[in-house]
XYZ file of C-alpha atoms in Angstrom:
565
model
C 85.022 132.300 68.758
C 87.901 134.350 69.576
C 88.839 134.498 73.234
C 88.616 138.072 74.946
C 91.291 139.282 76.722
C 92.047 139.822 80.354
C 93.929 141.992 81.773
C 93.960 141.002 85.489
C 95.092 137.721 86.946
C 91.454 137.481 88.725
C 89.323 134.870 88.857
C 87.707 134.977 85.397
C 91.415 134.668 84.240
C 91.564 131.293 86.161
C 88.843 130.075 84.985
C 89.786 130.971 81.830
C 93.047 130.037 81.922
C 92.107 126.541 82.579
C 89.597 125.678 80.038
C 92.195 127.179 77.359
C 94.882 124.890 79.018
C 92.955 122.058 78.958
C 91.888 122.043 75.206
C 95.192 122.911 74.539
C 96.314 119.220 76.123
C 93.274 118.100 74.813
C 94.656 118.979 71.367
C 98.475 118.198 72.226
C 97.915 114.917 74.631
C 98.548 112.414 71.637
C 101.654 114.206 70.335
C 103.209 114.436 74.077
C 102.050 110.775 74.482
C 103.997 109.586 71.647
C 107.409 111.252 73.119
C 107.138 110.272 76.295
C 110.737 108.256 77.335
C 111.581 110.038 80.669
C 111.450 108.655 83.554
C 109.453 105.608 81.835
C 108.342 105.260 78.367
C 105.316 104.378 78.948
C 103.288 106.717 76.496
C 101.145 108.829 78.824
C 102.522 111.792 79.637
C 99.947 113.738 78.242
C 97.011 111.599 78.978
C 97.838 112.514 82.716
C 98.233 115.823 82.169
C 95.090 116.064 80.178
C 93.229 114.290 83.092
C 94.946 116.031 85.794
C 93.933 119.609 84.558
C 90.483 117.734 83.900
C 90.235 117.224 87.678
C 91.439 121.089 88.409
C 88.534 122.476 85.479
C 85.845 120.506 87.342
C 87.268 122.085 90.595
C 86.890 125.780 89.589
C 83.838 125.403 87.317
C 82.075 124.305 91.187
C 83.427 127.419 92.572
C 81.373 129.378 89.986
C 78.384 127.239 90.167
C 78.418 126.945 93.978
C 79.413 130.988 94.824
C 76.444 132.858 95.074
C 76.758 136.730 93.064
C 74.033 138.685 94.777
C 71.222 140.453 91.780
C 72.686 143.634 92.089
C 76.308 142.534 91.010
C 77.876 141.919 94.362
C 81.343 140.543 94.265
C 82.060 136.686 93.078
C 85.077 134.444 93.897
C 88.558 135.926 94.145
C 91.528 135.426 91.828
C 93.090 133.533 95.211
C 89.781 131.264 95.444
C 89.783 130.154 91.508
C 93.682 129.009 91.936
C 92.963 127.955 95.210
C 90.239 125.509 93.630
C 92.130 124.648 90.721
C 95.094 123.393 92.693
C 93.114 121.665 94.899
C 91.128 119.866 92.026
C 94.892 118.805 90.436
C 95.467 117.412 93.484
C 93.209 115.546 94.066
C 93.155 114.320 89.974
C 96.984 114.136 89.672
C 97.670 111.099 87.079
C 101.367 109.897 86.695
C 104.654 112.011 87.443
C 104.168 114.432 85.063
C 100.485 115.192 86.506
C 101.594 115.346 89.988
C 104.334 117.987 89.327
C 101.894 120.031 87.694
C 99.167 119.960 91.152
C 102.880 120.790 92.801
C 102.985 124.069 90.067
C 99.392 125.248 90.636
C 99.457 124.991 94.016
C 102.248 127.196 94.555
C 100.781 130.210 92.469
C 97.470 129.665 94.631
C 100.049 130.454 97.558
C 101.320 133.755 96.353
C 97.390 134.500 95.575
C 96.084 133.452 99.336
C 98.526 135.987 100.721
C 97.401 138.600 99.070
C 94.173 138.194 100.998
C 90.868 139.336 100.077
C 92.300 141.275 96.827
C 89.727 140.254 93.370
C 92.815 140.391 91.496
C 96.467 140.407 91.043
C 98.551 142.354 88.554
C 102.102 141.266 86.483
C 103.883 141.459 89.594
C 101.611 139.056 91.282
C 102.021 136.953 88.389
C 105.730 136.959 88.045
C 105.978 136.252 92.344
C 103.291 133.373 91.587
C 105.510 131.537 88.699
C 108.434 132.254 90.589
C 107.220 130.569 93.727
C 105.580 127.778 91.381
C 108.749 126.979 90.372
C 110.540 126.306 93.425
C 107.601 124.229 95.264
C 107.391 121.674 92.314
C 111.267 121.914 92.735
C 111.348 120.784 96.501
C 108.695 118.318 96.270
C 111.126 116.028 93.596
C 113.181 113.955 96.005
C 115.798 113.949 93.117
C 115.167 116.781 90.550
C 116.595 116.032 87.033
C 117.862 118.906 84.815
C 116.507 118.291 81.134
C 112.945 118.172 82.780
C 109.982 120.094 83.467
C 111.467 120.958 86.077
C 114.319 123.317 84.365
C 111.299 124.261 81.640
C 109.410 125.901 85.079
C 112.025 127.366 86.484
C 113.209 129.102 83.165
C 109.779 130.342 82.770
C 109.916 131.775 86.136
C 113.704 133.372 85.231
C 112.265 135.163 82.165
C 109.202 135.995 84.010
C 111.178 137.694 86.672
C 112.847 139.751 84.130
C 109.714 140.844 82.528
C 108.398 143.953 83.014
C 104.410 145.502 82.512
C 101.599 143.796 82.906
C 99.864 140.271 82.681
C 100.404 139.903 79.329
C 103.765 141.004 79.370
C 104.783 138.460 82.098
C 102.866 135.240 80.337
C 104.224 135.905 77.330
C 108.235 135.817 79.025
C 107.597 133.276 80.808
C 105.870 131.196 77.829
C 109.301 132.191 75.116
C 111.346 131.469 78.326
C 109.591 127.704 78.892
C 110.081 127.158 74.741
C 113.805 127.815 75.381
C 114.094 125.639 77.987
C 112.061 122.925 76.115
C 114.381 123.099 73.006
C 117.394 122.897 75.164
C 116.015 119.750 77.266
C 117.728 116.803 74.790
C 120.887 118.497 75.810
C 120.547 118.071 79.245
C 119.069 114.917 79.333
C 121.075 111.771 77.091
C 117.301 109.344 76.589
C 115.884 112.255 74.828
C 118.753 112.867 72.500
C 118.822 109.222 71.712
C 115.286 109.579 71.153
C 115.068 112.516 69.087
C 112.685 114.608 71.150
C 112.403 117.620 73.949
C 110.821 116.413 77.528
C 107.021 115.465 76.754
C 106.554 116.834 80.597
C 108.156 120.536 79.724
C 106.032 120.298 76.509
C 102.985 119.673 78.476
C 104.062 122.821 80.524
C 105.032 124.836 77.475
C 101.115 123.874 76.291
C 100.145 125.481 79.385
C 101.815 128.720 79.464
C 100.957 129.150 75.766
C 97.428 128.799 77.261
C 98.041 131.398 79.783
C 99.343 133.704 77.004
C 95.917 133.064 75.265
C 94.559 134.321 78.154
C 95.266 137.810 78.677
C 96.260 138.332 74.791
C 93.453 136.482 72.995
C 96.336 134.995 70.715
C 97.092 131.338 70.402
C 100.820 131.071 70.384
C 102.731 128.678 67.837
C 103.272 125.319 69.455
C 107.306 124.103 70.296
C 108.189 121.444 67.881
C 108.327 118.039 69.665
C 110.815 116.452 67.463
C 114.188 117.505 67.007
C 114.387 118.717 63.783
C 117.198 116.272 62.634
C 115.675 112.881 63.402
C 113.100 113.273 60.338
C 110.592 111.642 61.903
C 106.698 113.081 61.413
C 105.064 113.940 64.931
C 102.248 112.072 66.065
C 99.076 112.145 63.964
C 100.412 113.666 61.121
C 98.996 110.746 58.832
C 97.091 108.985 61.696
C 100.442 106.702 62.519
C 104.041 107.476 64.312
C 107.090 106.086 65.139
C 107.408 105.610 68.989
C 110.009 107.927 70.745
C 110.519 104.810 73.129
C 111.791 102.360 69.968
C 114.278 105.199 68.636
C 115.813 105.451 72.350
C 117.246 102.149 72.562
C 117.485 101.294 76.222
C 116.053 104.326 78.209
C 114.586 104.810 81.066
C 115.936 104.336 84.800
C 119.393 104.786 84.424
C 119.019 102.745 81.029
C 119.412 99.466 83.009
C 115.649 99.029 83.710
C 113.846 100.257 86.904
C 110.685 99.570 88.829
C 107.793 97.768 87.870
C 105.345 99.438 89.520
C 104.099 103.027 89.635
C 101.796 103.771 92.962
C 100.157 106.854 93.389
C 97.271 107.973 96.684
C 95.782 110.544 98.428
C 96.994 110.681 101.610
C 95.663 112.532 104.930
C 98.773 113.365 107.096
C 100.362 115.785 109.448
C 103.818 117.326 107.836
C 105.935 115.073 110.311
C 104.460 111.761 109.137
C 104.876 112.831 105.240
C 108.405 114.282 106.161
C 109.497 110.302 107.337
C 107.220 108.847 104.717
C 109.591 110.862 101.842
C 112.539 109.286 103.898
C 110.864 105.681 103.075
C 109.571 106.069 99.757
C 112.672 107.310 98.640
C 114.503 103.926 99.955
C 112.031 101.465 98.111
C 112.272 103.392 94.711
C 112.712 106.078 92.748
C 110.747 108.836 91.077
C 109.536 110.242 94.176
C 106.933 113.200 94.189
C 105.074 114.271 97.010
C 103.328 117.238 97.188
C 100.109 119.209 98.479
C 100.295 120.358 102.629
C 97.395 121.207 104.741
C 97.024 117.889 105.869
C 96.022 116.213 102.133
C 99.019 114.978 99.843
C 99.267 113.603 96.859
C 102.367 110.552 96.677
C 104.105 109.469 93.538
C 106.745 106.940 93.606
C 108.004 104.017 91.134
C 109.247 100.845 93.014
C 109.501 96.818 92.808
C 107.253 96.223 96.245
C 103.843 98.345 95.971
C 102.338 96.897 98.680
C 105.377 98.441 100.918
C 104.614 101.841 99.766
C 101.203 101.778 100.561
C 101.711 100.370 103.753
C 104.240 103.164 104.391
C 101.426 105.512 103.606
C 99.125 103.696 106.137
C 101.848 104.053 108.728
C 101.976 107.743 108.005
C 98.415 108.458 107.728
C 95.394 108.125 106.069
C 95.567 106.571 102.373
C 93.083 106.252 99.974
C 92.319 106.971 96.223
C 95.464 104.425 95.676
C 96.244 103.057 92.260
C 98.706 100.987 91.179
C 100.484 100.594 87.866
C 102.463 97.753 86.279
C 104.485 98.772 83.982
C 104.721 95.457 82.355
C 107.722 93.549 81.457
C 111.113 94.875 79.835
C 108.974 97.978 78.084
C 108.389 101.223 79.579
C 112.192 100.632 81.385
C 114.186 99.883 78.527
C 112.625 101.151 75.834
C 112.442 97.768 74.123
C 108.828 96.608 72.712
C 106.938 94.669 75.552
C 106.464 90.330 74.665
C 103.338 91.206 73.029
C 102.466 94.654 71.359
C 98.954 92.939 69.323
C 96.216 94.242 70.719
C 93.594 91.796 72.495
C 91.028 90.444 70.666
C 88.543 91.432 73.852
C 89.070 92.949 77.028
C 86.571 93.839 79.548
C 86.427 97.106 81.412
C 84.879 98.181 84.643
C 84.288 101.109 86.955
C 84.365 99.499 90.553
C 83.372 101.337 94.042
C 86.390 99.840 95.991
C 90.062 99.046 95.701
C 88.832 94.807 97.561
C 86.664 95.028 94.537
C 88.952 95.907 91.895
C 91.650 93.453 93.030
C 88.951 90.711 92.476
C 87.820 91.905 88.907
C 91.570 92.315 88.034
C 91.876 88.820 88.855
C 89.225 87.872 86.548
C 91.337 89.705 83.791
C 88.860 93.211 83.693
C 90.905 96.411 83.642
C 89.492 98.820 86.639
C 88.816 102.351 87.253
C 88.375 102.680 90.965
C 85.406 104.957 91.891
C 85.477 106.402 95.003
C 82.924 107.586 97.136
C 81.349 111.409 96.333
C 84.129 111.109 93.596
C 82.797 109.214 90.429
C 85.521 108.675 87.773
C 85.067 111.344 84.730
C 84.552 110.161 81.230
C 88.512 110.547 80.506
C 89.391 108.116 83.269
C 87.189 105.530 81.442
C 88.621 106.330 78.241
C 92.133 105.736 79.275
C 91.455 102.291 80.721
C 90.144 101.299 77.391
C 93.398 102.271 76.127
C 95.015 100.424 78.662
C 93.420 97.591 78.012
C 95.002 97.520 74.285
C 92.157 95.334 73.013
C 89.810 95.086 69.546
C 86.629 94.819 71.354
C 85.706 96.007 74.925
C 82.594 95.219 77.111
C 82.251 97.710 79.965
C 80.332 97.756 83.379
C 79.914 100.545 84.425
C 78.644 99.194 87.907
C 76.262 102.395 88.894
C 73.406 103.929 87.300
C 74.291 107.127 87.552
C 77.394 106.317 85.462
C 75.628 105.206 82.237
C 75.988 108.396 80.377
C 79.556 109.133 81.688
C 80.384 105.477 80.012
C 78.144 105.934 77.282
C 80.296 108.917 76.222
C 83.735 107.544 76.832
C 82.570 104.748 74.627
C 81.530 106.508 71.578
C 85.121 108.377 72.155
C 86.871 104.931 71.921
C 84.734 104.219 69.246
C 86.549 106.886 66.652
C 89.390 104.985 67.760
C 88.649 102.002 65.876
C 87.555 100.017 69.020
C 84.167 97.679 69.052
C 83.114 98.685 72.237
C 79.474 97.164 73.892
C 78.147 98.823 77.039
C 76.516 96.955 79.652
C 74.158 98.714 81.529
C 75.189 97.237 85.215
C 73.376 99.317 88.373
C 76.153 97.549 90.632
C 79.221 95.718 91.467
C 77.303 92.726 92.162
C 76.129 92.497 88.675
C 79.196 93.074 86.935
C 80.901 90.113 89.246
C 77.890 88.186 87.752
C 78.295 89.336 84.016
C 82.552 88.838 84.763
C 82.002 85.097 85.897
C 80.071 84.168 81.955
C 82.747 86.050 80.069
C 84.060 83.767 77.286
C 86.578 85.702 74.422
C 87.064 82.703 72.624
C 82.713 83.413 71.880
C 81.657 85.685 68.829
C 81.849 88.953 70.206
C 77.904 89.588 70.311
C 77.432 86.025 72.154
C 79.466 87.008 74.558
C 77.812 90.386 75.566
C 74.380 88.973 75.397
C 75.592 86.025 77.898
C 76.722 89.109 80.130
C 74.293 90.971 79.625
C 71.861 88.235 80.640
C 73.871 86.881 83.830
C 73.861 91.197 84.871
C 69.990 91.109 84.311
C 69.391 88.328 86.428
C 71.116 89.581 89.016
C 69.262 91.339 91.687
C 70.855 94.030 93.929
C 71.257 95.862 97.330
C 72.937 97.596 99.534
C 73.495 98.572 103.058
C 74.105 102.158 104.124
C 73.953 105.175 106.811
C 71.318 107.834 105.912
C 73.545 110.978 106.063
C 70.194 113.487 106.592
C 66.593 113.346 107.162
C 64.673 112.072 103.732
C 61.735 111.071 102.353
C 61.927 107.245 101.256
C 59.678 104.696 99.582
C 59.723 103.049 103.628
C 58.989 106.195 105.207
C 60.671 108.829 106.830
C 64.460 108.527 107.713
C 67.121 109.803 110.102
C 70.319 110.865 109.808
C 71.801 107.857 110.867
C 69.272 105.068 110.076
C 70.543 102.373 108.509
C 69.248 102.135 105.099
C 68.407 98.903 102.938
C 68.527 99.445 99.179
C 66.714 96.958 96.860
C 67.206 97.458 92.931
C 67.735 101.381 93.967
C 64.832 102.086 96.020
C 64.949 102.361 99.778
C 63.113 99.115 100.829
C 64.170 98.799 104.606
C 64.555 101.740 107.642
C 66.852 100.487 110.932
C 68.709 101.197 113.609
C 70.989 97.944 113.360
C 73.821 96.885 110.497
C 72.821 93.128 110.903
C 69.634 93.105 111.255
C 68.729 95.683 108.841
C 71.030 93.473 106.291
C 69.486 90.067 106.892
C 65.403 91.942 106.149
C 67.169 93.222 103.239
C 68.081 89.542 102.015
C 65.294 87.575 103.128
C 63.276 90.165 100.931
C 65.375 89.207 97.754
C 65.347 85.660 98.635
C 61.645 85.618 98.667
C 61.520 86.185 94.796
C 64.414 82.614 94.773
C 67.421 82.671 94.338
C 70.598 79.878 93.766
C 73.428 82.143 94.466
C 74.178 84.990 96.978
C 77.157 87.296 96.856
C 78.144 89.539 99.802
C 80.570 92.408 99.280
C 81.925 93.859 102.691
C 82.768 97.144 103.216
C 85.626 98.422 105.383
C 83.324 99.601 108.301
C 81.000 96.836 108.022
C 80.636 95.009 111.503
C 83.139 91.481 111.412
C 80.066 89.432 112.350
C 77.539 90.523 109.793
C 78.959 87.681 106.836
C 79.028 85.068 109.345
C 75.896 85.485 109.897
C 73.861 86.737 107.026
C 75.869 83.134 105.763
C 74.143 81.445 108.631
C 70.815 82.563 107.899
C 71.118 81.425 104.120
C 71.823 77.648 105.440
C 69.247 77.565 108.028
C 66.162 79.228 106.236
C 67.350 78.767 101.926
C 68.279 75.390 100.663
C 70.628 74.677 97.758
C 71.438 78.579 97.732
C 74.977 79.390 98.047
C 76.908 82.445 99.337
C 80.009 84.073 98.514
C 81.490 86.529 100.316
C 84.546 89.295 99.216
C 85.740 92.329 100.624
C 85.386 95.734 99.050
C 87.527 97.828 100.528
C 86.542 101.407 101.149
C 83.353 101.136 98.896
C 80.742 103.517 99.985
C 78.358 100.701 101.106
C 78.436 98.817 104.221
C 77.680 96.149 102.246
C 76.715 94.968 98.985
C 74.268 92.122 98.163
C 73.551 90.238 95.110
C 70.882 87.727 94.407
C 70.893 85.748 91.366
C-alpha cells in the first residue's frame, strides 16, 4: 500500500517515520550485518540497529494506545511527545555501538521538539534545527569520535540539511543525498573499510533511516547506497542466499588492527550528571569505544574493555545499574578480522530467557545462551531471535522461563526456523524449571531424546514464588493489599502475608506436601539474608532425604523463587 504523505513533522510523522525506518532495517539488517568491520567485526551492526529502533516503535506505538483523543476529535500527542517517546524507547533498547549512537541521534531531535513547547507540529526549519542538533549530541557523547563513521554520515546530513530550503520534504530529502555522500566517502576516511571493500555499516544503517524519513513526507522509497565498493566485485549479502564476510577481506582490522578488548558491556544506568561526568573519565581508562548518552537522570553506557566486571562496578559507584549485558567477543575474531578457532556451527545449543542477571550467570555456566528479562520489561521476539544466532548451533531447545512468553518464543522460533535451524520449544512457566530441564541436557543424545528428557525434568518440576502485591486484588486466597506478601504456587496466588519468611516457608511446606527429593531456592536482591538459612532449616528438620539448593538471582522480580521436584 503506498504510504501517504506528510507534510508536517507532527506526531503522525513520528510514528510514521519509525515503522518505515524500522522495515527499512528490517529489510537492510543482513546486508549491514555482513559489512560490519568497524570498531569490531563482529557482524551485528544492523541486528542492533534493527532491535534498537524495535525498542523506540514499541515506545511510540504506547503513546498512541495510552493517549486518550476525546469523541469529538480533541487533540492527540504532540510531534515533541512521539520523538520524545521514541528516544526514550532507543534508549532504553540501545544494542551495540552502533544502536547506542542512534538513541544519542533521536534524542537530540526530541530536544529541539520539547522546546518548542506545546506546538502539534514543526515545519522544515524545525526539522533542519532538529538534525542539526542530532548531530552534535551523538557527536559529544563519543569519548573519541572517528571520521569515516556515522558520525561524519550525521553530521553531513545535518550540513546539507542546513542548506536546504522549503519544507519537510525538502529538508529530508538534503539531508538523506547529503548522508549517501558521506557514506560513499567513508572507506576514504577510514583504512579497515578500504581494506575491506565497503562504506561504514553504522552510516548505512543511518542512510536506511533518513531514506525512511524521506518516505515519510514524500511517499517515495529512495534507492538504497550500495554497500560494496564497486571495485571489490564481491555480491552483497543475500544476493544468492551466501556472502563473503567484509571481516575475512580486511585482513587484520579492528582496534587499531592489533586486536582490542574482549568484552563489550552495555547498562542502563540511573545517575546524576556529576557521577556520569567521572564515570566517562573511568570508562574511558579501562577501554575504548566509549558511548554514553541519554541525561535526565537515565543513561545508556557503551564501552569495549578487557575487565567487565570493573566497568560495571564503575557504574555501581556512579549510580544505579541495571539492564547490564555483557559480550565476549570471543577469541582473535571480531579484533583482527581473522576467523575465530571454530566457525562450525554447534550441533545443539540451548537457549533461555532468564528474569535475573544471578540467574543468567548460572545458566551460562551450564553452557545456555541468555536473554536477560527484566522486570515490567520482557525481551521482544527479536532479542530471542538474535541469541539463537548467537548461539551458532544446528538445533536449539529454548526455555522460555514465563508463561506469558510462550508466544513471543513461539514466534522467534518459527523465524529461526526459515533459517535452517531445528529449533524445539519448551514450554517452561519459570526459572526453576528451566534449571531443572538445563541439569538433564545431554547433546551427545538424538536430538528428540534430549528434548523429551527436558521436557520431562521441566514437567516435574513444581513452582513458586514470593512477591509484594503492588495494589489491592482479588486472589484465589482472598482479598489482598498493596503490600501483602504474596505466595505463588504453579501461577495462582496460594498464600496472603504480612511476613517474607514466613509467608515463604507456608508456600514450601504446601509443595512439599505433594513430595518432593529436591528443592531449589532462587534469591532475589531484596530478599531478607535469613530467609535461605532458614527455609534450608525447615527442609532438614520436617523433610527427610530432600535436598536444597540455593542461588542468587540478582534483580529478578521475585523475592524469591522456589522449585520442587
Amino acid at each position: 500500500m503506498p504510504q501517504v504523505p506528510q507534510t508536517f513533522f507532527d506526531a503522525l510523522a513520528v510514528r510514521t517515520w519509525c515503522r518505515l525506518a524500522l522495515r527499512e532495517l528490517g529489510r537492510s539488517r543482513e546486508d549491514i550485518d555482513a559489512i560490519n568491520v568497524y570498531p569490531v567485526a563482529d557482524g551485528d551492526t544492523g541486528t542492533n540497529l534493527y532491535l534498537t529502533l524495535e525498542s523506540a516503535a514499541t515506545a511510540v506505538e504506547a503513546v498512541f494506545t495510552g493517549y486518550e483523543v476525546e469523541p469529538q476529535g480533541g487533540p492527540g500527542p504532540s510531534s515533541a511527545d512521539a520523538m520524545h517517546a521514541m528516544a526514550h524507547g532507543a534508549l532504553i533498547g540501545a544494542r551495540g555501538n552502533s544502536g547506542t549512537i542512534l538513541a544519542q541521534l533521536l534524542r537530540g531531535m526530541a530536544q529541539v521538539l520539547a522546546a518548542g513547547g506545546e506546538a502539534p507540529h514543526t515545519d522544515g526549519q524545525g526539522l533542519r534545527l532538529a538534525l542539526r542538533n542530532a548531530a552534535d549530541a551523538a557527536r559529544r557523547a563519543v569519548a573519541h569520535p572517528v571520521e569515516g563513521t556515522v558520525l561524519s554520515v550525521a553530521s553531513a546530513a545535518a550540513d546539507a540539511a542546513e542548506e536546504a530550503e522549503g519544507d519537510c520534504a525538502s529538508v529530508a530529502r538534503a539531508a538523506h543525498e547529503g548522508a549517501r555522500a558521506a557514506l560513499a566517502a567513508t572507506p576514504g576516511q577510514l583504512a579497515v573499510l578500504k581494506r575491506a571493500g565497503v562504506v561504514d555499516a553504522g552510516g548505512s544503517g543511518l542512510v536506511a533511516v533518513l531514506g525512511a524519513l524521506v518516505e515519510t513526507f514524500t511517499g517515495q522509497t529512495p534507492v538504497a547506497p550500495a554497500t560494496e565498493l564497486p571495485h571489490t566485485g564481491v555480491r552483497p549479502a543475500g544476493a544468492d542466499g551466501e556472502h563473503a564476510g567484509a571481516a575475512e577481506r580486511a585482513g587484520a582490522v579492528g582496534c587499531a588492527g592489533t586486536g582490542g578488548p574482549a568484552f563489550e558491556v552495555i547498562y542502563l544506568l540511573e545517575a546524576e550528571d556529576a557521577a556520569v561526568d567521572r564515570l566517562r573519565e573511568r570508562l574511558d581508562r579501562l577501554g575504548d569505544s566509549l558511548v554514553v548518552v541519554g541525561g535526565d537522570g537515565l543513561w545508556n553506557v557503551h564501552v569495549h574493555v578487557d575487565d567487565a566486571g570493573a566497568a560495571v562496578e564503575a557504574g555501581v559507584e556512579a549510580g544505579r545499574p541495571h539492564r547490564i549485558r555483557i559480550t565476549h567477543f570471543g577469541l582473535g575474531d571480531v579484533h583482527t578480522g581473522a576467523e575465530p578457532p571454530s566457525r562450525e556451527r554447534a550441533q545443539r545449543a540451548v537457549v533461555a530467557v532468564v528474569p535475573g542477571e544471578g540467574l543468567a550467570g548460572l545458566y551460562a555456566e551450564a553452557g545456555a545462551t541468555t536473554v536477560l528479562a527484566r522486570p515490567g520489561e520482557p525481551p521482544a521476539s527479536g532479542e530471542i531471535v538474535q541469541a539463537v544466532r548467537r548461539a551458532h548451533a544446528r538445533e536449539v531447545v529454548l526455555l522460555p522461563n514465563d508463561a506469558e512468553l510462550r508466544h513471543t518464543a513461539a514466534a522467534a522460533a518459527e523465524q529461526v526456523r526459515t533459517e535452517g535451524v531445528r529449533v524445539a520449544l519448551i514450554p517452561t512457566r519459570s526459572a526453576v524449571q528451566g534449571i531443572a530441564a538445563l541439569a538433564v541436557h545431554a547433546p551427545d543424545r538424538r536430538f528428540d531424546e534430549d528434548v523429551v528428557q527436558m521436557t520431562s525434568a521441566a514437567g516435574a518440576t513444581r513452582y513458586a514464588e514470593v512477591v509484594v502485591a503492588e495494589h489491592e486484588s482479588w486472589t484465589m486466597a482472598g482479598i489482598c493489599q498493596a503490600g501483602d506478601v504474596l505466595g505463588l504456587v504453579d501461577g495462582d496466588v496460594a498464600v496472603i502475608g504480612s511476613d517474607v519468611t514466613a509467608t515463604a516457608e507456608a508456600v514450601l511446606d504446601r509443595m512439599l506436601q505433594a513430595g518432593g527429593e529436591l528443592v531449589t531456592l532462587v534469591l532475589g536482591d531484596e530478599a531478607p539474608e535469613t530467609v535461605a538459612e532458614h527455609l534450608q532449616a525447615r527442609v532438614r528438620e520436617a523433610y527427610l532425604a530432600v535436598d536444597t539448593v540455593v542461588y542468587r538471582g540478582g534483580r529478578q522480580g521475585a523475592l524469591l523463587l522456589i522449585g520442587v521436584e
